[in-house]
PDB file of C-alpha atoms in Angstrom:
ATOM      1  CA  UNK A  21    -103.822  67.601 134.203  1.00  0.00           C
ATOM      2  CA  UNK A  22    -101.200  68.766 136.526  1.00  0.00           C
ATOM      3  CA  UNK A  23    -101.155  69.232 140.343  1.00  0.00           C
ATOM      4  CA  UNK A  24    -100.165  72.224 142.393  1.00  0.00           C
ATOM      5  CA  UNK A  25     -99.652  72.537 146.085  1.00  0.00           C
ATOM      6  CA  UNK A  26    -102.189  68.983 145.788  1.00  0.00           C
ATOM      7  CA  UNK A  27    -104.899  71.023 143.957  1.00  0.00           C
ATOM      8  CA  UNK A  28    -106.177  69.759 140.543  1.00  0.00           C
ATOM      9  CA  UNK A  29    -106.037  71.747 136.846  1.00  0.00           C
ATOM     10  CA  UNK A  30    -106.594  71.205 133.612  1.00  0.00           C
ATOM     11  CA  UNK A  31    -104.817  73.503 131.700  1.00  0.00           C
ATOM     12  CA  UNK A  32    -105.265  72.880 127.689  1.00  0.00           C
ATOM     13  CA  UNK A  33    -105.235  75.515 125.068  1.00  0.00           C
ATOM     14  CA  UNK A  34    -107.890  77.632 124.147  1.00  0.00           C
ATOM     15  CA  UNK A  35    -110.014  76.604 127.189  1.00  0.00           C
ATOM     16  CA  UNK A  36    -111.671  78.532 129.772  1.00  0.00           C
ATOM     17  CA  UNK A  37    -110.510  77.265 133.546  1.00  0.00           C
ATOM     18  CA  UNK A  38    -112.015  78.599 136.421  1.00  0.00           C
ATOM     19  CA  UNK A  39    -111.767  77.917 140.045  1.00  0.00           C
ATOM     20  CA  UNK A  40    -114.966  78.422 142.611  1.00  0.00           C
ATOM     21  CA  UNK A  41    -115.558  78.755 146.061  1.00  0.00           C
ATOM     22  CA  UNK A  42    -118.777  76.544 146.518  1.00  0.00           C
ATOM     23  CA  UNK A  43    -121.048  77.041 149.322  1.00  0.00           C
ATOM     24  CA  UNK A  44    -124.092  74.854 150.019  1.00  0.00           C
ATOM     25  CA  UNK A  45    -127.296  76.667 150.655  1.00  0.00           C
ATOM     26  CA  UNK A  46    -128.477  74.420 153.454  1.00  0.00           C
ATOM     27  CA  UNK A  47    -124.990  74.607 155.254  1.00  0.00           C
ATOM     28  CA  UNK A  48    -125.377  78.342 155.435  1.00  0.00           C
ATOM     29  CA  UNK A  49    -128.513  78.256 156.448  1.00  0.00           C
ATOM     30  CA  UNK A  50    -127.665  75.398 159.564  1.00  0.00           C
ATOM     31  CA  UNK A  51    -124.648  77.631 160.291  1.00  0.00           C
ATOM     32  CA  UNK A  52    -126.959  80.816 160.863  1.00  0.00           C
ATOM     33  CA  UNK A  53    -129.582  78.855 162.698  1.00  0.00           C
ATOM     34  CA  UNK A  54    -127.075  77.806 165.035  1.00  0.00           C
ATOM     35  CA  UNK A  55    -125.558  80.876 165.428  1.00  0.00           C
ATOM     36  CA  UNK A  56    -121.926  80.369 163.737  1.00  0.00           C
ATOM     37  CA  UNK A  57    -122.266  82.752 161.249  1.00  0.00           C
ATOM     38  CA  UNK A  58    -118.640  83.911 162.301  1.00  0.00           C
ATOM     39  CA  UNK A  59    -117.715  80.569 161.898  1.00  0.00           C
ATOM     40  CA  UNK A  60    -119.129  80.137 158.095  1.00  0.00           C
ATOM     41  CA  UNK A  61    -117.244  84.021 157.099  1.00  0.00           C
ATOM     42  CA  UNK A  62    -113.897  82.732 158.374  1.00  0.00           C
ATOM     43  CA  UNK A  63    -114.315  79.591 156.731  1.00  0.00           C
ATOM     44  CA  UNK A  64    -115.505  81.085 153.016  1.00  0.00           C
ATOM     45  CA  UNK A  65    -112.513  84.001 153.899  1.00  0.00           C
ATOM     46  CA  UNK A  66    -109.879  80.465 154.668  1.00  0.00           C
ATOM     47  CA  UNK A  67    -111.615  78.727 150.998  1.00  0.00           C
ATOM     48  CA  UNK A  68    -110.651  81.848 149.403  1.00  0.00           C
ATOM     49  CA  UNK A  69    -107.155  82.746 150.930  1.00  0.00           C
ATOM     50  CA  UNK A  70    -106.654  79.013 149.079  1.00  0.00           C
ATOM     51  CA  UNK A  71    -107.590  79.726 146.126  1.00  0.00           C
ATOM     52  CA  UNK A  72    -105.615  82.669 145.457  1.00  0.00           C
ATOM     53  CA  UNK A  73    -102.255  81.358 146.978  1.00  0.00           C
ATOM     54  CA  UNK A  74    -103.195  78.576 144.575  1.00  0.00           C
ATOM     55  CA  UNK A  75    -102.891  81.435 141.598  1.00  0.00           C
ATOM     56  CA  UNK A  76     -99.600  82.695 143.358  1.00  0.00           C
ATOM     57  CA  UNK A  77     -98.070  79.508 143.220  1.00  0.00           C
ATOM     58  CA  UNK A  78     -98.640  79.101 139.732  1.00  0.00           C
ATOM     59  CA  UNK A  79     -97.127  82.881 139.083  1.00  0.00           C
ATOM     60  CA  UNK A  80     -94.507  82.145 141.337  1.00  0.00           C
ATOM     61  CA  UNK A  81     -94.746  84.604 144.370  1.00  0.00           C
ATOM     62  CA  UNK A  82     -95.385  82.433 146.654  1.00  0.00           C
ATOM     63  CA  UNK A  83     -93.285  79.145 147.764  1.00  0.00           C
ATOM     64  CA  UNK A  84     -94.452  75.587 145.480  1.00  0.00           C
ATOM     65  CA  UNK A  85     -93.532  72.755 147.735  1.00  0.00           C
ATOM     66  CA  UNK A  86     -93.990  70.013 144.994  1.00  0.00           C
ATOM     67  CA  UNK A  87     -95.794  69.826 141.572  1.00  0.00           C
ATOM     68  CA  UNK A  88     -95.595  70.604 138.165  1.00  0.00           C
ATOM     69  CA  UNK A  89     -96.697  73.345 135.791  1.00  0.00           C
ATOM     70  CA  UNK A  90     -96.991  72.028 132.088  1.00  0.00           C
ATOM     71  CA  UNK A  91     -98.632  74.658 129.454  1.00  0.00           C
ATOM     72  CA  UNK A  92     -99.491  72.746 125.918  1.00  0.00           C
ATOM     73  CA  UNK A  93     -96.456  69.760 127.327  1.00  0.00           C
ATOM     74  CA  UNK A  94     -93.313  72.415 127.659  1.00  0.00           C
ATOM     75  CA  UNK A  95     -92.606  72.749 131.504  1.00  0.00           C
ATOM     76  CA  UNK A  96     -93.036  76.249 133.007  1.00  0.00           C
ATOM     77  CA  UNK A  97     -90.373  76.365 136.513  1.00  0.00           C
ATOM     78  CA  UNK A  98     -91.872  79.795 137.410  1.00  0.00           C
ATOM     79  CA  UNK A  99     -90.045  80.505 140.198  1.00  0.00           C
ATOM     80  CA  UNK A 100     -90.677  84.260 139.812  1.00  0.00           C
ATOM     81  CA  UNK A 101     -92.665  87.023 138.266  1.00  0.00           C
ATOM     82  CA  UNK A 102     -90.055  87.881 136.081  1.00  0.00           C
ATOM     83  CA  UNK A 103     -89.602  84.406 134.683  1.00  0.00           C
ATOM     84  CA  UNK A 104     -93.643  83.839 134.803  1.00  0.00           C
ATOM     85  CA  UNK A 105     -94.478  86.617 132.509  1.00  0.00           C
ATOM     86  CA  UNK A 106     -91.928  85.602 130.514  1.00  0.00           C
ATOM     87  CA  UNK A 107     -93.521  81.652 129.909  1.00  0.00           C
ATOM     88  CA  UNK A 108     -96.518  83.561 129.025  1.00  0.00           C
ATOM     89  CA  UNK A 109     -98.172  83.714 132.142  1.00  0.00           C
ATOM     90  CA  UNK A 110     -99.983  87.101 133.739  1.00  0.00           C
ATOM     91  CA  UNK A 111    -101.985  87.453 136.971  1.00  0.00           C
ATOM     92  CA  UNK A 112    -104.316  89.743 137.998  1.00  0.00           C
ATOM     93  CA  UNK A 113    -104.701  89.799 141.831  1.00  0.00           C
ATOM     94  CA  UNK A 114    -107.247  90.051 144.542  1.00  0.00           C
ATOM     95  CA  UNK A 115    -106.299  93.282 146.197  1.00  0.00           C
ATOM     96  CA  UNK A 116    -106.416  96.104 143.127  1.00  0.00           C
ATOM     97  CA  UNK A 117    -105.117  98.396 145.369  1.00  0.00           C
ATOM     98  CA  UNK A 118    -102.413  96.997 147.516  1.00  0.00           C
ATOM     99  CA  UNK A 119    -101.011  95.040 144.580  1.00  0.00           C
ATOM    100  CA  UNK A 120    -102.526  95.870 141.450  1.00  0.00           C
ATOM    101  CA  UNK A 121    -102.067  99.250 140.572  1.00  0.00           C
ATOM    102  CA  UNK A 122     -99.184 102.065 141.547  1.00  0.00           C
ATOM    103  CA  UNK A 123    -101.341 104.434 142.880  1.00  0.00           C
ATOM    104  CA  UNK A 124     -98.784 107.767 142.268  1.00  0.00           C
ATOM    105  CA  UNK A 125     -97.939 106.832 138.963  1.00  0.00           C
ATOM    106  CA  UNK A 126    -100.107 107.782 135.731  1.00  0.00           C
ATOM    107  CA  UNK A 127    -102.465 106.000 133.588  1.00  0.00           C
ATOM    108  CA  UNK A 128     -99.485 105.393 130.828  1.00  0.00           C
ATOM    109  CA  UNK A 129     -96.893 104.286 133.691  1.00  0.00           C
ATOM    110  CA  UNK A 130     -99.042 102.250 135.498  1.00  0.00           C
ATOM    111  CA  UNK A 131    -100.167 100.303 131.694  1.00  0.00           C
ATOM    112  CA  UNK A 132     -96.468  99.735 130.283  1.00  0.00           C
ATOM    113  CA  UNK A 133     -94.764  98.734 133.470  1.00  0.00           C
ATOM    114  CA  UNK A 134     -94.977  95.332 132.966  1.00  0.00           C
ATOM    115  CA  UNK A 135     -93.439  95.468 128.953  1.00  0.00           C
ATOM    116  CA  UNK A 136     -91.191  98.241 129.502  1.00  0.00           C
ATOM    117  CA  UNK A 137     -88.206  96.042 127.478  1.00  0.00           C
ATOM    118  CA  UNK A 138     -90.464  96.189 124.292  1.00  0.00           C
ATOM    119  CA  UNK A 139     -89.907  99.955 124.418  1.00  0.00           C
ATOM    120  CA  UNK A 140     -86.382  99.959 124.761  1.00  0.00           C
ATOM    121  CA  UNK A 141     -84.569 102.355 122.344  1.00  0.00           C
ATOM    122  CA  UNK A 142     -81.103 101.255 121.405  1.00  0.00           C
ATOM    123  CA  UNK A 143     -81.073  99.412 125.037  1.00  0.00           C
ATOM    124  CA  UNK A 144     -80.777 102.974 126.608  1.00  0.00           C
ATOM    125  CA  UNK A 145     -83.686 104.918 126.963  1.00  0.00           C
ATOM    126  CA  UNK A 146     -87.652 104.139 126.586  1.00  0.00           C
ATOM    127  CA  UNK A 147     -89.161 105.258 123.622  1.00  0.00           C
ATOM    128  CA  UNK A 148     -92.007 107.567 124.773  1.00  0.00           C
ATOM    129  CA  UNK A 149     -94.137 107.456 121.039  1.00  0.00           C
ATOM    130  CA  UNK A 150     -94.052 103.411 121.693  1.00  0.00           C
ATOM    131  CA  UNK A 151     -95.493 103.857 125.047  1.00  0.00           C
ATOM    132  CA  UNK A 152     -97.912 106.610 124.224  1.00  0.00           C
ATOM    133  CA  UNK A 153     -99.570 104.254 121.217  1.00  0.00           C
ATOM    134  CA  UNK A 154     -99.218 100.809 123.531  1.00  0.00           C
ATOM    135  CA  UNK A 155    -100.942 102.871 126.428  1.00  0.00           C
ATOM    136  CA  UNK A 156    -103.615 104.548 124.003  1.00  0.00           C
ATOM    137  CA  UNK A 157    -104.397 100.821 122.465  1.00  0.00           C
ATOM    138  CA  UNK A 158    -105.335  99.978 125.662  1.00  0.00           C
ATOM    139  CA  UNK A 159    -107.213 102.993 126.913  1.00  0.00           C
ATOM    140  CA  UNK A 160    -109.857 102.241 123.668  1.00  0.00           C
ATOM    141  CA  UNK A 161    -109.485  98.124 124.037  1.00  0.00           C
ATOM    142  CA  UNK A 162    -110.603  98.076 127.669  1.00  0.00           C
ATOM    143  CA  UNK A 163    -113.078 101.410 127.177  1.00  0.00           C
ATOM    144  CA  UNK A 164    -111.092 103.035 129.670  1.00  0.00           C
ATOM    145  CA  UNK A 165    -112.626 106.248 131.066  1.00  0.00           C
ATOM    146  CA  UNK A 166    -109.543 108.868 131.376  1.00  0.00           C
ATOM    147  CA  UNK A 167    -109.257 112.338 131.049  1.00  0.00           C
ATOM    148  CA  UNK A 168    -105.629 112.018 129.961  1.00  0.00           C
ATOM    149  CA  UNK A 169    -103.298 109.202 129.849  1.00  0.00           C
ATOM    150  CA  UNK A 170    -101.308 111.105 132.886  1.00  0.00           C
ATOM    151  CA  UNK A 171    -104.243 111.346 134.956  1.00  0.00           C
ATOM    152  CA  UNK A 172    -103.295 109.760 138.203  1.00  0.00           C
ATOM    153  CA  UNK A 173    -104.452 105.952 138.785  1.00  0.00           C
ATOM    154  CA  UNK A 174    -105.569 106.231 141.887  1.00  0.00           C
ATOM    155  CA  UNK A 175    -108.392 109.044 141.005  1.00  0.00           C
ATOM    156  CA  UNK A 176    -110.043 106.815 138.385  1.00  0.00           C
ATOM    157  CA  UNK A 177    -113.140 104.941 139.441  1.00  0.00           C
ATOM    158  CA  UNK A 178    -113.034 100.720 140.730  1.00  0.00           C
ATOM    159  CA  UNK A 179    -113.757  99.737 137.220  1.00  0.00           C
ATOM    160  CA  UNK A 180    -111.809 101.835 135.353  1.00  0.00           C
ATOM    161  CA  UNK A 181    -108.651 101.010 137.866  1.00  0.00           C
ATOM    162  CA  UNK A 182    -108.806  97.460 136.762  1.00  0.00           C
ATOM    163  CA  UNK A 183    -109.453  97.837 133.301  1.00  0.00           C
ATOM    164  CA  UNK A 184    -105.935  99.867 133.638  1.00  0.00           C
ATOM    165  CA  UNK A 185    -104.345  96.593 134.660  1.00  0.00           C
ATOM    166  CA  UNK A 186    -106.241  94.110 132.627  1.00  0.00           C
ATOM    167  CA  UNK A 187    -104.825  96.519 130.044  1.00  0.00           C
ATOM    168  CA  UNK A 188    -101.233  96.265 131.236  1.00  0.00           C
ATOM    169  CA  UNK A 189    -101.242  92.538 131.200  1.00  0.00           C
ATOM    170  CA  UNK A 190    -102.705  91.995 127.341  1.00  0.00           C
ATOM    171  CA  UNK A 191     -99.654  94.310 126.380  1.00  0.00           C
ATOM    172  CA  UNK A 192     -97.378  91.290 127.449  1.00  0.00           C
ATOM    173  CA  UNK A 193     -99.652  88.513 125.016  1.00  0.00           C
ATOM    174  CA  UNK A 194    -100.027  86.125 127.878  1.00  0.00           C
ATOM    175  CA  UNK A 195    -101.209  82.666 127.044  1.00  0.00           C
ATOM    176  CA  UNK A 196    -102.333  81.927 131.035  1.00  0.00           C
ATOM    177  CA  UNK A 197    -104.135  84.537 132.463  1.00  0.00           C
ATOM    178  CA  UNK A 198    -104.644  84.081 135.961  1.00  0.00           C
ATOM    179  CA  UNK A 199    -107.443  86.150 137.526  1.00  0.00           C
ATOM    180  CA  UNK A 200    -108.329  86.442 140.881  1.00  0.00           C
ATOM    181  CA  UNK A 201    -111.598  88.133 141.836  1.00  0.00           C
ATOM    182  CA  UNK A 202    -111.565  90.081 138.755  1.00  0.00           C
ATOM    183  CA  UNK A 203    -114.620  92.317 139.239  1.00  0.00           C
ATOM    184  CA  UNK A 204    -115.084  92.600 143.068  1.00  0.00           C
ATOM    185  CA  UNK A 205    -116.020  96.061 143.804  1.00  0.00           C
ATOM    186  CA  UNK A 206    -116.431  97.447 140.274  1.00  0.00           C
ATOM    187  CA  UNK A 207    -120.269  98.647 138.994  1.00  0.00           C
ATOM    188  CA  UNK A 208    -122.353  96.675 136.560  1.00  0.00           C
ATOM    189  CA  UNK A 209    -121.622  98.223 133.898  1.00  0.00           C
ATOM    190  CA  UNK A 210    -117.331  97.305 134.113  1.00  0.00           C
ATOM    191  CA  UNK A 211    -118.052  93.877 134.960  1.00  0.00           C
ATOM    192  CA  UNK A 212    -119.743  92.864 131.873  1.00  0.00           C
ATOM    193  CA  UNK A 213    -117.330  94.834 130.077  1.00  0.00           C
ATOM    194  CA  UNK A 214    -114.845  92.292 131.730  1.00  0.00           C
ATOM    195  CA  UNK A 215    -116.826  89.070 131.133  1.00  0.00           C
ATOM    196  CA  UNK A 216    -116.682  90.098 127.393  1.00  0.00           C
ATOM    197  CA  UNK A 217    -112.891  90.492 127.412  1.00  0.00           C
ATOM    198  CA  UNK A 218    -112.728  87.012 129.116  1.00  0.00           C
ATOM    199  CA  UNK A 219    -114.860  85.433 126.566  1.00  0.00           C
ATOM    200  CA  UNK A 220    -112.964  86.953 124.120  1.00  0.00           C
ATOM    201  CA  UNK A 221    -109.792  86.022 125.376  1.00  0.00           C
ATOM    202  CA  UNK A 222    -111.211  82.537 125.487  1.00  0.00           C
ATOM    203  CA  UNK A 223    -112.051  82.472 122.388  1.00  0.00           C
ATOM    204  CA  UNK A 224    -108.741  83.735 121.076  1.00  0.00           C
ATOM    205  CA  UNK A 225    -107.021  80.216 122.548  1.00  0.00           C
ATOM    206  CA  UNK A 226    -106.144  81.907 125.553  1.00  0.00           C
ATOM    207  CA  UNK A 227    -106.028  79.960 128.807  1.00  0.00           C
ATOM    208  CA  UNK A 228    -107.653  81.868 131.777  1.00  0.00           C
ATOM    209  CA  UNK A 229    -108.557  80.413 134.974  1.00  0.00           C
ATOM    210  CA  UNK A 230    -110.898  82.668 137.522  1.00  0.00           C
ATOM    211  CA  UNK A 231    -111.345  82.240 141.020  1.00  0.00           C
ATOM    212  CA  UNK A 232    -114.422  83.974 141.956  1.00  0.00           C
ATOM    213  CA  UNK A 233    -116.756  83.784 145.063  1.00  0.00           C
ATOM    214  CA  UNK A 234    -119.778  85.122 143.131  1.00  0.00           C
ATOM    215  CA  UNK A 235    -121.715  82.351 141.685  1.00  0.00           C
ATOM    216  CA  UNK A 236    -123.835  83.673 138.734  1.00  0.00           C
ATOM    217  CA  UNK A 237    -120.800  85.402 137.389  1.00  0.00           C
ATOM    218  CA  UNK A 238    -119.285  82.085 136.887  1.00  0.00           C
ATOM    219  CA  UNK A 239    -122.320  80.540 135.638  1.00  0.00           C
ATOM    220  CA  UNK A 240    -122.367  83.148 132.807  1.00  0.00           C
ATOM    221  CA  UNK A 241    -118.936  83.056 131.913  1.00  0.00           C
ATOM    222  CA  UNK A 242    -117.370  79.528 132.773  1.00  0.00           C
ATOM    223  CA  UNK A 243    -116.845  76.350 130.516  1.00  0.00           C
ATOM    224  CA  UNK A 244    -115.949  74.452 133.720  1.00  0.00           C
ATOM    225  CA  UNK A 245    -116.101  74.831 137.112  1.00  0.00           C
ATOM    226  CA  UNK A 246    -113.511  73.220 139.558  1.00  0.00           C
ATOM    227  CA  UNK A 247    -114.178  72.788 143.118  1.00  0.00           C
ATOM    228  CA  UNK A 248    -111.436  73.123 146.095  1.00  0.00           C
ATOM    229  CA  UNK A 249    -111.864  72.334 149.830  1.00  0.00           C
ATOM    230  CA  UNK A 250    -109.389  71.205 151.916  1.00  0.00           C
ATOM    231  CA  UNK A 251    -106.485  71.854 149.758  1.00  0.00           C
ATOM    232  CA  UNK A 252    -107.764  69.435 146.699  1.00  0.00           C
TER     233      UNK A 252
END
């Protein structure tokens, strides 16, 4: 069990963490009747903000003030992505666009920009066959809908867009995979594609934790569900 920033994990292998905002029926419903709705919006929008600097602290981009990481009892400093992704960690954030994917850059640059050392020829050059086969595993893993693998990220569809990234992050093996509204604004049809791949991963001894504001979605695809308000 370790703490971060005074919020509660469990992180053990092979199991399936999530983290949850939780709203009460009857306190949205009091809210509304007495006219605070703005006040209940800005309070689920503050819940949330916590939950993904929570993720950011583990990835280290964002300041830790105190705590620990331990993954299966080795310690994990993570003071930066670089050094995160390294331990085995990967994150997937909240904003696909402003800090998922690099919207000029193709399909292939945009999937092997977070393993470009593994395609390192001779330490001078990148090896364009490695990256063309790592990009094309991923295109047919994740079901990736592409014309061509330098079609532009930015024209793909929601769904497809993350899949990219999803994509980019298994090429690194992560153990920890830290997701943060994973299928916000996708269709139907992506998002169970996603919960599969979670499962999977899951399944495969991988650690992922999800922090999700959509309920059902984490009653289909959770093993536990953590609570945080007020920082714990």
């Amino acid at each position: 069990m370790e703490t971060i920033s005074n919020t509660l994990f469990w992180i053990s292998n092979g199991l399936l963490v999530p983290v949850v905002v939780l709203l009460l029926l009857f306190f949205l419903r009091a809210i509304i009747l007495a006219g605070g709705f703005f006040g209940e919006f800005y309070q689920r929008m503050k819940l949330q903000k916590q939950f993904t600097e929570t993720l950011e602290n583990i990835f280290g981009i964002a300041t830790r003030k105190s705590g620990t990481i331990k993954l299966d009892g080795k310690v994990c400093t993570n003071r930066n992505a670089r050094e995160s992704i390294k331990n085995g960690f990967a994150l997937l954030t909240e904003e696909r666009r402003a800090t998922g994917i690099f919207g000029i850059l193709s399909i292939r640059e945009n999937t092997v920009i977070s393993s470009l050392k593994k395609h390192k020829k001779k330490g001078l050059y990148l090896s364009e066959k490695s990256m063309r086969e790592d990009t094309q595993w991923s295109i047919d893993a994740m079901h990736t809908k592409t014309p061509t693998q330098e079609t532009k990220i930015r024209s793909l569809s929601g769904g497809n867009q993350q899949k990219v990234i999803l994509g980019r992050w298994l090429l690194t093996n992560p153990e920890v995979l830290l997701l943060d509204e994973p299928t916000r604004g996708i269709d139907v049809g992506a998002k169970y594609e996603i919960y599969q791949l979670i499962l999977d991963l899951a399944n495969k001894n991988k650690v992922v934790m999800v922090v999700s504001s959509e309920m059902p979605e984490l009653l289909g695809i959770c093993d536990r569900i953590l609570v945080m308000s007020g920082g714990r």
